[in-house]
PDB file of C-alpha atoms in Angstrom:
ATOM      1  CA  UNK X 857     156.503  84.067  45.061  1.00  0.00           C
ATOM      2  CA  UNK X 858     156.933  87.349  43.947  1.00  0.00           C
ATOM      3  CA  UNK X 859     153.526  88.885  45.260  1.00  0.00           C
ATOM      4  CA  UNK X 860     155.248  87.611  49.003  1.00  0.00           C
ATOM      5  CA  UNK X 861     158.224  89.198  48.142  1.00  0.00           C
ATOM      6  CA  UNK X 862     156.626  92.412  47.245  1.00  0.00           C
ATOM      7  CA  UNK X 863     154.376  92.041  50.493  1.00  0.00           C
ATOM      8  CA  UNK X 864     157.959  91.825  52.398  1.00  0.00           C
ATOM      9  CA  UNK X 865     159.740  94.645  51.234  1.00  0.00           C
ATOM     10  CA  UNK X 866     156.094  96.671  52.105  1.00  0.00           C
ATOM     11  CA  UNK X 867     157.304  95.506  55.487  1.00  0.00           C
ATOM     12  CA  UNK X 868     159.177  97.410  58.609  1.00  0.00           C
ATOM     13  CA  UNK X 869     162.104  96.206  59.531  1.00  0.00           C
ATOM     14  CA  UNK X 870     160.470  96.466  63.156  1.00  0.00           C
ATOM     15  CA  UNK X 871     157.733  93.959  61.683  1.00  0.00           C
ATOM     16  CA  UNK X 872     159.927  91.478  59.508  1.00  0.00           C
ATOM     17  CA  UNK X 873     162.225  91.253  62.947  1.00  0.00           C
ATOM     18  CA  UNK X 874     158.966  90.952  65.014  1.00  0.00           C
ATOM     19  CA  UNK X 875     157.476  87.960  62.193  1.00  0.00           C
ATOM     20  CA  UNK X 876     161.000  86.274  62.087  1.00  0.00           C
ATOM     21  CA  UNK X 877     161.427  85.916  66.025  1.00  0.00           C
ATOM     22  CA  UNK X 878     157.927  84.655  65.957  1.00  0.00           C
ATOM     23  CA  UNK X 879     158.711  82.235  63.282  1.00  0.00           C
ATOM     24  CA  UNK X 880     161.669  81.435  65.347  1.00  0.00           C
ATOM     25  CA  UNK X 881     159.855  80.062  68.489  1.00  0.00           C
ATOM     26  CA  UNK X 882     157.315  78.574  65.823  1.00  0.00           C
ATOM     27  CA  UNK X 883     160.349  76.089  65.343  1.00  0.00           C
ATOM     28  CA  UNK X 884     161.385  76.364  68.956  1.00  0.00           C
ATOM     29  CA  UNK X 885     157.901  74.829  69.931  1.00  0.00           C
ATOM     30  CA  UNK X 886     158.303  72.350  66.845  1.00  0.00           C
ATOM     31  CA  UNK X 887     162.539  71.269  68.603  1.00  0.00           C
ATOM     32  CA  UNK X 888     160.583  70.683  71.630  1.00  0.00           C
ATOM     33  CA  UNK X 889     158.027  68.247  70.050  1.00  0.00           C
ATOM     34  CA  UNK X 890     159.819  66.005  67.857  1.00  0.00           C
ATOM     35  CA  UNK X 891     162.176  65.654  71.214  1.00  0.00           C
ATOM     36  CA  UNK X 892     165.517  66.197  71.469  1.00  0.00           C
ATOM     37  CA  UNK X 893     166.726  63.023  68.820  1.00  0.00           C
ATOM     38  CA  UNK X 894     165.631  65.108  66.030  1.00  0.00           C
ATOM     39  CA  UNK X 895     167.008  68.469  65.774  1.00  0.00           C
ATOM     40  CA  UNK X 896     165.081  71.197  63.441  1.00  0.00           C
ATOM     41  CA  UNK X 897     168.588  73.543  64.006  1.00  0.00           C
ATOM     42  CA  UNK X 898     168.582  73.897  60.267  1.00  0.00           C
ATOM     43  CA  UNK X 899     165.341  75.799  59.998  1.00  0.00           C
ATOM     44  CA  UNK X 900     166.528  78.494  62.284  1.00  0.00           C
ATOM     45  CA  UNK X 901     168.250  79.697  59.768  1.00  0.00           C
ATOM     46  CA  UNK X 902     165.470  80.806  57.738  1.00  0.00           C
ATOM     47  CA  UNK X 903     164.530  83.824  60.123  1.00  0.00           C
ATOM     48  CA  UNK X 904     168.075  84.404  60.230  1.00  0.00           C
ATOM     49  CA  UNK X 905     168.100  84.560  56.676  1.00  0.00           C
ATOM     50  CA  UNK X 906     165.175  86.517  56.397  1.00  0.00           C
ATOM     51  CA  UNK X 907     166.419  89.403  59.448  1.00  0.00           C
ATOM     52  CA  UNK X 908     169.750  89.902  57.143  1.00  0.00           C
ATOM     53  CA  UNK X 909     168.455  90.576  54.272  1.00  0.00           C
ATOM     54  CA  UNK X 910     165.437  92.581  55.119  1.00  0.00           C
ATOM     55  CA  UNK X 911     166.587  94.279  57.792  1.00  0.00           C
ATOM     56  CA  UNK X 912     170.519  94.578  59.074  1.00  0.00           C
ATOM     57  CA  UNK X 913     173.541  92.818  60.017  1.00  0.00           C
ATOM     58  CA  UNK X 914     173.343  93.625  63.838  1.00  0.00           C
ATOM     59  CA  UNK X 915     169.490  92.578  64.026  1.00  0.00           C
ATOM     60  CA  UNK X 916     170.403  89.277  62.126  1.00  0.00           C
ATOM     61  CA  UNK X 917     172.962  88.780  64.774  1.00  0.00           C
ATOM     62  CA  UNK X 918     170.797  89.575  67.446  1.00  0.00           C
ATOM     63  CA  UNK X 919     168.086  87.001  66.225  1.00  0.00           C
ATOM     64  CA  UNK X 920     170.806  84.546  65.642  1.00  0.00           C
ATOM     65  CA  UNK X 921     171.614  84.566  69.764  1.00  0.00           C
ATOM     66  CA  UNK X 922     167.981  84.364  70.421  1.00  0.00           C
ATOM     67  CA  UNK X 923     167.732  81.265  67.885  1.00  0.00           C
ATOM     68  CA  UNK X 924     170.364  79.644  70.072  1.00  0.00           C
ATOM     69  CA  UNK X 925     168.464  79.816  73.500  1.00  0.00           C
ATOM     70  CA  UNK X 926     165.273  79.037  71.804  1.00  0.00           C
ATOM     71  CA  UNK X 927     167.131  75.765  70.542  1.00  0.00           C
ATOM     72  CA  UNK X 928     168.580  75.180  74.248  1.00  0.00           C
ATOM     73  CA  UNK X 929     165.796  76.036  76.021  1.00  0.00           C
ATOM     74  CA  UNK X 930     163.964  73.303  73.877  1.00  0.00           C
ATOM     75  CA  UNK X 931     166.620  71.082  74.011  1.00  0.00           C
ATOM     76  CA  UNK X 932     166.463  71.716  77.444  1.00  0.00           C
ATOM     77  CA  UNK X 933     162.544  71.247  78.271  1.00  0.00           C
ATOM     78  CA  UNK X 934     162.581  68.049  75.634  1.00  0.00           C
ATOM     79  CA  UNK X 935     164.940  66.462  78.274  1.00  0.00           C
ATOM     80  CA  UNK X 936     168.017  66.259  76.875  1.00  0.00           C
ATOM     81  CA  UNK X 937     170.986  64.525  79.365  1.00  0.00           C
ATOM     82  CA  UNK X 938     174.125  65.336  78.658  1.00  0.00           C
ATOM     83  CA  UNK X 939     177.045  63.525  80.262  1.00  0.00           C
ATOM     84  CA  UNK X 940     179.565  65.721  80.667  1.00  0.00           C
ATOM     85  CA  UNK X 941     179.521  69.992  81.436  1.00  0.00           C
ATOM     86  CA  UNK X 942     181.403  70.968  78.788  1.00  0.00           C
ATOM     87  CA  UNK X 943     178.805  69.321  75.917  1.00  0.00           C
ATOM     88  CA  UNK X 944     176.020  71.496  77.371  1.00  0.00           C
ATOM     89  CA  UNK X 945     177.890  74.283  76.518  1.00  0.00           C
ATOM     90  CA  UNK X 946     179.171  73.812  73.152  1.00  0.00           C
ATOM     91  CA  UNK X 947     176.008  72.738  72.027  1.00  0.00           C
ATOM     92  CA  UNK X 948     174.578  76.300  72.365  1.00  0.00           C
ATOM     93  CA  UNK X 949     178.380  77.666  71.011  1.00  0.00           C
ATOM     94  CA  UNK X 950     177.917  75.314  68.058  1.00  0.00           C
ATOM     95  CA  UNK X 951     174.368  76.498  67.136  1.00  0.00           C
ATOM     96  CA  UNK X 952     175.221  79.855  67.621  1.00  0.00           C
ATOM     97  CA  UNK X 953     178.385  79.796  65.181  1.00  0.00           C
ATOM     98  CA  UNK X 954     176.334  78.639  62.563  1.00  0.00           C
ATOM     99  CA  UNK X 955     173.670  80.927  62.887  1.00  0.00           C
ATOM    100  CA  UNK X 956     175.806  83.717  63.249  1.00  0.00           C
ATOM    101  CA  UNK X 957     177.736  82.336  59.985  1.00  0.00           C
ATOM    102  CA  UNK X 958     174.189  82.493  58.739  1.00  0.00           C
ATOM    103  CA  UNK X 959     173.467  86.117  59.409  1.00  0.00           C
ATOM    104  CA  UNK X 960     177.222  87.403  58.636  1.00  0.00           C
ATOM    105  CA  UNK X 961     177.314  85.792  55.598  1.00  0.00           C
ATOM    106  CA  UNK X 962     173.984  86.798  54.061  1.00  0.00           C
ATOM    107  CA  UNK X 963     174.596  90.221  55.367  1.00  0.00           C
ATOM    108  CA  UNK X 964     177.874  90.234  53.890  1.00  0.00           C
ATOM    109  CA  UNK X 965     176.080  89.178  50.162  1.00  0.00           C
ATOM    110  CA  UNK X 966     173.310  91.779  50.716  1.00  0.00           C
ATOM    111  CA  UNK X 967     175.609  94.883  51.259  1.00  0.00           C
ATOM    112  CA  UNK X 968     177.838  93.453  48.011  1.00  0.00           C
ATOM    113  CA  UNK X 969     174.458  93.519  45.816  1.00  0.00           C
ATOM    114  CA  UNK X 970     173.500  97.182  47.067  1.00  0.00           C
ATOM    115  CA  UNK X 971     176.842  97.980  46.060  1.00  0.00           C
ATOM    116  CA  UNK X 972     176.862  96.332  42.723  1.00  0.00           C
ATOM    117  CA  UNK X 973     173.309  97.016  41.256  1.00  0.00           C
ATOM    118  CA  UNK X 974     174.100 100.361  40.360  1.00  0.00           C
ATOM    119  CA  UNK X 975     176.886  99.792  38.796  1.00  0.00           C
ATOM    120  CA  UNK X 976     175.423  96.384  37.135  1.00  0.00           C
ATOM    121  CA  UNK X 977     172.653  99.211  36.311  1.00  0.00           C
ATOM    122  CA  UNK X 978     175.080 101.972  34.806  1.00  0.00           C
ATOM    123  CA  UNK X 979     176.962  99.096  33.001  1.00  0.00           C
ATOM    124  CA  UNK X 980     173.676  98.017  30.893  1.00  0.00           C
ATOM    125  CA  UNK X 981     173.065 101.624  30.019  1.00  0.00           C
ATOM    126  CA  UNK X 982     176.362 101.955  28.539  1.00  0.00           C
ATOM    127  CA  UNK X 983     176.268  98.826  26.552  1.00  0.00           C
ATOM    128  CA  UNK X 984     172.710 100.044  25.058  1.00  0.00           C
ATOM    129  CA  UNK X 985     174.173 103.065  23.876  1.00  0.00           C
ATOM    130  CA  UNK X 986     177.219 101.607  22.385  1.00  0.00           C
ATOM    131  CA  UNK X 987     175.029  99.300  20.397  1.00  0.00           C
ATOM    132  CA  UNK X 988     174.296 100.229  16.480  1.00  0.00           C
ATOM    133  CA  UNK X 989     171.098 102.117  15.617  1.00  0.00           C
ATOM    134  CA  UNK X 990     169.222  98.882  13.574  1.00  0.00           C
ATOM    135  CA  UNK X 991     168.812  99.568  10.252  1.00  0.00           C
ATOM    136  CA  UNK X 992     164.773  98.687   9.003  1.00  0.00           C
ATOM    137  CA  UNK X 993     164.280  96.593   6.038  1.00  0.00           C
ATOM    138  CA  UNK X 994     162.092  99.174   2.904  1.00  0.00           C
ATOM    139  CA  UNK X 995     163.735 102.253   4.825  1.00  0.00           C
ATOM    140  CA  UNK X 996     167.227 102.237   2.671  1.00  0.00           C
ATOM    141  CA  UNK X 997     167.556 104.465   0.135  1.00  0.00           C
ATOM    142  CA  UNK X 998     169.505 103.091  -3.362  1.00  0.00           C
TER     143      UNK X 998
END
């Protein structure tokens, strides 16, 4: 896990946008498949994910928008009826809030931790030096 981390942050943020949109019409093609009963909408949030934290807040959102017409358009292709106008619509509305609640939020905990490492950083520091020199057993003098 932590050798594909590492290979990650190596990254662009041109590349982990270009790999995450990819990824994103991976599951697109995978909604269309399994049909419109069974809705992968959950794993669109993964790229999402993955865009916020690597890259920034207004690329996550952007990716977010363009998981929510890759979910339509599959919805759409897989044949999906709806009765009434107004469902068609908030479908898209619907998937969209939650991926944008996806992208905002992990954004939102990114930026906090870039703020708080150096002071979580500066904090450990102080607490080393506040600590007592350890005295070594045969060292003390009667």
């Amino acid at each position: 896990m932590k050798g594909l981390l590492k290979l990650i942050d190596e990254q662009s943020s041109r590349a982990i946008f270009a790999e995450s949109l990819l990824f994103a019409i991976g599951i697109g093609v995978l909604d269309y498949v399994s049909g419109y009963e069974v809705s992968m909408f959950v794993f669109y949030g993964i790229p999402i994910l993955a865009v916020a934290w690597w890259c920034d807040r207004r690329s996550a959102f952007v990716l977010a928008a363009v998981c929510a017409l890759v979910w339509v358009s599959a919805d759409a292709l897989a044949g999906h009826f709806y009765r009434h106008q107004w469902i068609r619509v908030w479908g898209p509305l619907a998937r969209f809030g939650y991926f944008g609640f996806v992208a905002g939020s992990v954004s939102a905990v990114k930026r906090r931790l870039v703020v708080v490492q150096p002071r979580l950083a500066l904090l450990e520091t102080s607490r080393l030096l506040d600590e007592p020199v350890p005295r070594h057993v045969g060292l003390e003098h009667a």
